[in-house]
Amino acid sequence: MQQVRIETDVIVIGGGIAGLWLTNALQQHGLQTLLLEEHQLGGIQTSRSQGIIHGGTKYALSGNLTKASECIAGMPDRWRKCLDGVGEFDLSQVKVLSPHHYLWSTAGLGSKLTTFFASKALRGRVTPLKSDSIPQIFRNPQFKGSVYQLNELVLDIPSLVDELVKPIRQQAIKVDWQNTTQLLTDDQHEIVGITLQHQNVEYLFTAKRYVFTSGEGTASLMARWGINEPKQQVRPLHMVMVKHNHPNPLYAHCIGTSTVPRLTVSSHPTAEGDWVWYLGGEIAETGVKRSSSEQIEIAQQELKKLVPWIDFSNAKWATLHVNRAEPKQLSYIRPDAAYCKPMHNGIICWPTKLALAPNLADEVIKLLQLDAITPKTQSTSDQSHPQHLPNNLPLAPIAPPFWEDFF
């Protein structure tokens, strides 16, 4: 079997939002990078997200600013610069589903929360709306609640993935850890390379650093590596999808009695002109042990209570399970920020939230700079470098919209 060695500065393993953003950022810093993905670019967790670029408000529903709400506060503005074409990446072609996310209550906010939202701490993040400014879907006589506009936005994930893939398309390689791909290590748990067998050729990929951004798959890759720290936790969700032809989308958190939103709704347009409402929040967290039919029944009851003026009689319903992979925390609580941990000549990462992908890239680049990982000096004739990858390497496919598997 023919053998080909390909050297690079950094190998990123995992092509969800964390891996895609990081690979673009590393390339922008002059570091030659390969991205290895076993399944689909856009990842399982990324492609099944609601697309909300959180600004931390939902983490403050207890009435207090938390560390999580502070860590993520600057993310919407950073993303908006990219969407305007003036940030670190030009994401001006990404479809913005809604320039704002909203928060609503069914019967007015409690005085403590009202005071908190009006406080200096949240000024600029939360804006109370008058009846003539609220989203169209709430302009119904049966709606008696309050609506707040959040400094957050909602993105179309398929178009986001498409734009992040474009600059790195030829570097996003399809691997198969079960059959054709191996992680090679030495006795000191240093990674010495990754092999890929394809079309009777064995490729050996080597790098100065190997960065793991594989979400839930990181645990099994760590086992192949022979390390068991840091520990991973998985917090599951049971999401609900509702495909219907009501003309108005909804992008909002509904406040309940919990510090978790009673319901978080995002709306996604289909090719047929319908909407798929995607329901998360407390219903998705508490519904993990319910069957699909039980979860759908609960969702139907919730929507009947919260938006009784909308007719879902002809809607199609489905559910899906999503596991949020994160660094293990005491009592399995939600981590506050993106996580990056150097291990030997690798870095283990979890972004924890879609919005924190830029934060994760920042932290990885800081770690590389501390270790003096600098751009590889090369001549234009250096055919082993990723700029000159063989044309027959398998490229990782892009994940389709999550609802296509159900409707």
Short mmCIF file of N, CA, C and O in Angstrom, two decimals, residues 1 12 16 37 45 61 104 111 120 125 146 154 166 225 312 315 318 329 336 341 350 378 385 398:
data_model
loop_
_atom_site.label_atom_id
_atom_site.label_comp_id
_atom_site.label_asym_id
_atom_site.label_seq_id
_atom_site.Cartn_x
_atom_site.Cartn_y
_atom_site.Cartn_z
N MET A 1 0.84 -1.20 0.00
CA MET A 1 0.00 0.00 0.00
C MET A 1 0.88 1.26 0.00
O MET A 1 1.83 1.36 0.78
N VAL A 12 -7.54 19.72 13.73
CA VAL A 12 -8.77 19.88 14.51
C VAL A 12 -9.63 18.64 14.24
O VAL A 12 -9.88 18.29 13.09
N GLY A 16 -18.16 20.30 14.11
CA GLY A 16 -19.32 21.09 14.50
C GLY A 16 -18.95 22.56 14.51
O GLY A 16 -17.92 22.97 13.97
N GLU A 37 -13.46 15.01 10.27
CA GLU A 37 -14.84 14.83 10.74
C GLU A 37 -15.32 13.42 10.36
O GLU A 37 -15.20 13.01 9.20
N GLN A 45 -24.74 17.98 17.35
CA GLN A 45 -25.24 18.98 18.31
C GLN A 45 -25.47 20.33 17.63
O GLN A 45 -26.47 21.00 17.88
N LEU A 61 -32.51 34.46 34.82
CA LEU A 61 -33.93 34.41 35.19
C LEU A 61 -34.15 34.19 36.67
O LEU A 61 -35.28 34.31 37.16
N TRP A 104 -41.25 36.32 26.78
CA TRP A 104 -42.62 36.72 27.07
C TRP A 104 -43.15 35.99 28.29
O TRP A 104 -42.68 34.91 28.65
N SER A 111 -42.74 41.35 40.16
CA SER A 111 -42.12 42.65 40.45
C SER A 111 -40.61 42.55 40.58
O SER A 111 -39.88 43.44 40.13
N LYS A 120 -29.61 48.62 35.88
CA LYS A 120 -28.46 49.04 35.09
C LYS A 120 -27.69 47.83 34.55
O LYS A 120 -27.14 47.86 33.45
N ARG A 125 -29.47 44.94 27.22
CA ARG A 125 -29.71 43.54 26.90
C ARG A 125 -31.21 43.25 26.75
O ARG A 125 -31.60 42.37 26.00
N SER A 146 -46.63 40.09 28.73
CA SER A 146 -45.64 41.13 28.45
C SER A 146 -44.57 40.55 27.54
O SER A 146 -44.28 39.36 27.60
N VAL A 154 -31.12 35.12 16.05
CA VAL A 154 -31.31 33.72 15.71
C VAL A 154 -30.84 33.49 14.28
O VAL A 154 -31.27 34.20 13.36
N LYS A 166 -16.92 27.04 3.45
CA LYS A 166 -16.37 27.49 2.16
C LYS A 166 -14.87 27.76 2.18
O LYS A 166 -14.14 27.28 1.29
N TRP A 225 -6.99 7.53 22.69
CA TRP A 225 -5.75 8.23 23.01
C TRP A 225 -5.10 7.61 24.25
O TRP A 225 -3.89 7.71 24.45
N PHE A 312 -53.33 24.31 15.59
CA PHE A 312 -52.34 23.29 15.24
C PHE A 312 -53.01 21.98 14.82
O PHE A 312 -52.37 20.93 14.82
N ALA A 315 -51.19 20.24 12.11
CA ALA A 315 -49.73 20.23 12.25
C ALA A 315 -49.19 18.80 12.28
O ALA A 315 -49.90 17.85 12.61
N ALA A 318 -43.10 15.77 15.75
CA ALA A 318 -42.02 14.78 15.90
C ALA A 318 -41.11 15.24 17.03
O ALA A 318 -41.15 16.40 17.45
N GLN A 329 -19.08 18.77 35.58
CA GLN A 329 -19.22 19.78 36.62
C GLN A 329 -19.82 19.13 37.87
O GLN A 329 -20.47 18.08 37.80
N ASP A 336 -19.91 27.47 32.66
CA ASP A 336 -20.10 28.89 32.41
C ASP A 336 -19.56 29.36 31.06
O ASP A 336 -20.13 30.25 30.44
N LYS A 341 -8.57 22.47 27.54
CA LYS A 341 -7.61 21.88 28.48
C LYS A 341 -6.47 21.23 27.72
O LYS A 341 -6.67 20.27 26.99
N TRP A 350 -14.62 21.85 24.69
CA TRP A 350 -16.08 21.84 24.54
C TRP A 350 -16.54 23.30 24.53
O TRP A 350 -16.21 24.06 25.45
N GLN A 378 7.36 27.32 4.83
CA GLN A 378 7.31 26.37 3.72
C GLN A 378 7.70 27.03 2.42
O GLN A 378 7.66 28.26 2.27
N HIS A 385 2.36 19.72 2.37
CA HIS A 385 1.63 20.64 3.22
C HIS A 385 0.16 20.71 2.83
O HIS A 385 -0.17 20.51 1.65
N ILE A 398 -21.77 17.83 4.33
CA ILE A 398 -22.39 18.86 5.17
C ILE A 398 -23.74 18.35 5.68
O ILE A 398 -24.52 17.78 4.92
#
